[in-house]
């Protein structure tokens, strides 16, 4: 993939963030998601890729655009897999809470796991603990490893966990070690990749969340030199059979980084919709202008760019604002 694609992909996440940000705090998550999806899909038409959506808004009969299997891009560039979450954190935006993102990951054709829309057990750490953890290790052992790698005491480590009833035992197990717990309500892509940035103070991400979000997170973590492991959690026979059709002989096998994101290259981009640990949200600064904060990275070069942009809303042809 050409390195120029990284900046092109940021344009896609920027417009999705701008579109959905108008709905912040208005209690309408579906409208926010649709605004992000429509803007992102329109912007993809200007990107020089021959892209196939492998993780998107749903199956062809479930989503009008950015559905799994849809072709995106001009058709004039490299053949790539595309994973999108136009609005990661629809409830977050509806309630005006933190950590909503617009995210896109791309990789060479055939290199992204076509993760079905089901649950996945996940664990993620930053570069210092990469190669040292295992998803089946007990939580006390994992925290000992992570604390040692990050040169901290266990009680100084912070673990990100999605606030759900299914995680009560995990939360209690972490608390018993003396480590700190930070719960979050939605949006586990940002939570997972926060482990790779020292200034977030997050040492470990663990829990069960969406499988598509797991693959998108893995693309970012691969570029950052961290590690993520996962395991699909089929909820019924239909989901189990779908895993088998994907080529997983054992749907409960451990998925390592190279299972989720093959090869040496992947590009990940995210733009903040609301404020979070990684990125500031969209700010409307007057005179029909808005400011965005984005992050883009490439696995091959390990380059990480932070991009602050000022947009003139009337000059955004792909952006329909109320």
PDB file of N, CA, C and O in Angstrom, residues 128-129 141-157 203:
ATOM      1  N   UNK A 128       5.710  -2.827  25.812  1.00  0.00           N
ATOM      2  CA  UNK A 128       6.612  -3.411  26.811  1.00  0.00           C
ATOM      3  C   UNK A 128       6.190  -4.802  27.252  1.00  0.00           C
ATOM      4  O   UNK A 128       7.042  -5.624  27.605  1.00  0.00           O
ATOM      5  N   UNK A 129       4.895  -5.062  27.238  1.00  0.00           N
ATOM      6  CA  UNK A 129       4.396  -6.377  27.667  1.00  0.00           C
ATOM      7  C   UNK A 129       4.086  -7.289  26.493  1.00  0.00           C
ATOM      8  O   UNK A 129       3.663  -8.433  26.696  1.00  0.00           O
ATOM      9  N   UNK A 141      -1.576 -13.438  37.549  1.00  0.00           N
ATOM     10  CA  UNK A 141      -0.327 -13.648  36.813  1.00  0.00           C
ATOM     11  C   UNK A 141      -0.172 -12.608  35.704  1.00  0.00           C
ATOM     12  O   UNK A 141       0.917 -12.055  35.502  1.00  0.00           O
ATOM     13  N   UNK A 142      -1.249 -12.350  34.994  1.00  0.00           N
ATOM     14  CA  UNK A 142      -1.179 -11.350  33.925  1.00  0.00           C
ATOM     15  C   UNK A 142      -0.748  -9.995  34.471  1.00  0.00           C
ATOM     16  O   UNK A 142       0.105  -9.314  33.887  1.00  0.00           O
ATOM     17  N   UNK A 143      -1.328  -9.606  35.591  1.00  0.00           N
ATOM     18  CA  UNK A 143      -0.983  -8.304  36.154  1.00  0.00           C
ATOM     19  C   UNK A 143       0.449  -8.268  36.684  1.00  0.00           C
ATOM     20  O   UNK A 143       1.118  -7.237  36.597  1.00  0.00           O
ATOM     21  N   UNK A 144       0.923  -9.380  37.205  1.00  0.00           N
ATOM     22  CA  UNK A 144       2.330  -9.438  37.615  1.00  0.00           C
ATOM     23  C   UNK A 144       3.243  -9.199  36.421  1.00  0.00           C
ATOM     24  O   UNK A 144       4.219  -8.442  36.497  1.00  0.00           O
ATOM     25  N   UNK A 145       2.919  -9.844  35.299  1.00  0.00           N
ATOM     26  CA  UNK A 145       3.732  -9.718  34.078  1.00  0.00           C
ATOM     27  C   UNK A 145       3.680  -8.281  33.557  1.00  0.00           C
ATOM     28  O   UNK A 145       4.715  -7.687  33.220  1.00  0.00           O
ATOM     29  N   UNK A 146       2.473  -7.735  33.480  1.00  0.00           N
ATOM     30  CA  UNK A 146       2.314  -6.386  32.937  1.00  0.00           C
ATOM     31  C   UNK A 146       2.977  -5.342  33.836  1.00  0.00           C
ATOM     32  O   UNK A 146       3.636  -4.411  33.355  1.00  0.00           O
ATOM     33  N   UNK A 147       2.816  -5.510  35.145  1.00  0.00           N
ATOM     34  CA  UNK A 147       3.436  -4.565  36.076  1.00  0.00           C
ATOM     35  C   UNK A 147       4.953  -4.592  35.947  1.00  0.00           C
ATOM     36  O   UNK A 147       5.609  -3.537  35.900  1.00  0.00           O
ATOM     37  N   UNK A 148       5.506  -5.785  35.864  1.00  0.00           N
ATOM     38  CA  UNK A 148       6.967  -5.902  35.733  1.00  0.00           C
ATOM     39  C   UNK A 148       7.442  -5.287  34.417  1.00  0.00           C
ATOM     40  O   UNK A 148       8.434  -4.555  34.378  1.00  0.00           O
ATOM     41  N   UNK A 149       6.717  -5.561  33.345  1.00  0.00           N
ATOM     42  CA  UNK A 149       7.109  -5.040  32.037  1.00  0.00           C
ATOM     43  C   UNK A 149       7.030  -3.512  31.997  1.00  0.00           C
ATOM     44  O   UNK A 149       7.881  -2.848  31.392  1.00  0.00           O
ATOM     45  N   UNK A 150       6.014  -2.947  32.657  1.00  0.00           N
ATOM     46  CA  UNK A 150       5.818  -1.500  32.640  1.00  0.00           C
ATOM     47  C   UNK A 150       6.530  -0.796  33.789  1.00  0.00           C
ATOM     48  O   UNK A 150       6.363   0.419  33.966  1.00  0.00           O
ATOM     49  N   UNK A 151       7.280  -1.578  34.572  1.00  0.00           N
ATOM     50  CA  UNK A 151       8.089  -1.035  35.675  1.00  0.00           C
ATOM     51  C   UNK A 151       7.224  -0.297  36.692  1.00  0.00           C
ATOM     52  O   UNK A 151       7.505   0.818  37.108  1.00  0.00           O
ATOM     53  N   UNK A 152       6.156  -0.970  37.061  1.00  0.00           N
ATOM     54  CA  UNK A 152       5.227  -0.429  38.051  1.00  0.00           C
ATOM     55  C   UNK A 152       4.950  -1.472  39.124  1.00  0.00           C
ATOM     56  O   UNK A 152       5.200  -2.664  38.938  1.00  0.00           O
ATOM     57  N   UNK A 153       4.400  -1.009  40.219  1.00  0.00           N
ATOM     58  CA  UNK A 153       3.820  -1.926  41.189  1.00  0.00           C
ATOM     59  C   UNK A 153       2.419  -2.296  40.679  1.00  0.00           C
ATOM     60  O   UNK A 153       1.799  -1.508  39.949  1.00  0.00           O
ATOM     61  N   UNK A 154       1.942  -3.466  41.067  1.00  0.00           N
ATOM     62  CA  UNK A 154       0.612  -3.880  40.624  1.00  0.00           C
ATOM     63  C   UNK A 154      -0.433  -2.855  41.027  1.00  0.00           C
ATOM     64  O   UNK A 154      -1.335  -2.521  40.244  1.00  0.00           O
ATOM     65  N   UNK A 155      -0.307  -2.315  42.225  1.00  0.00           N
ATOM     66  CA  UNK A 155      -1.315  -1.352  42.683  1.00  0.00           C
ATOM     67  C   UNK A 155      -1.278  -0.031  41.929  1.00  0.00           C
ATOM     68  O   UNK A 155      -2.183   0.793  42.052  1.00  0.00           O
ATOM     69  N   UNK A 156      -0.237   0.170  41.131  1.00  0.00           N
ATOM     70  CA  UNK A 156      -0.159   1.378  40.303  1.00  0.00           C
ATOM     71  C   UNK A 156      -0.639   1.133  38.878  1.00  0.00           C
ATOM     72  O   UNK A 156      -0.689   2.074  38.069  1.00  0.00           O
ATOM     73  N   UNK A 157      -0.972  -0.110  38.561  1.00  0.00           N
ATOM     74  CA  UNK A 157      -1.457  -0.446  37.221  1.00  0.00           C
ATOM     75  C   UNK A 157      -2.955  -0.140  37.106  1.00  0.00           C
ATOM     76  O   UNK A 157      -3.705  -0.242  38.080  1.00  0.00           O
ATOM     77  N   UNK A 203      -2.680   0.182  31.465  1.00  0.00           N
ATOM     78  CA  UNK A 203      -1.690  -0.891  31.339  1.00  0.00           C
ATOM     79  C   UNK A 203      -2.254  -2.162  30.713  1.00  0.00           C
ATOM     80  O   UNK A 203      -1.518  -2.932  30.097  1.00  0.00           O
TER      81      UNK A 203
END
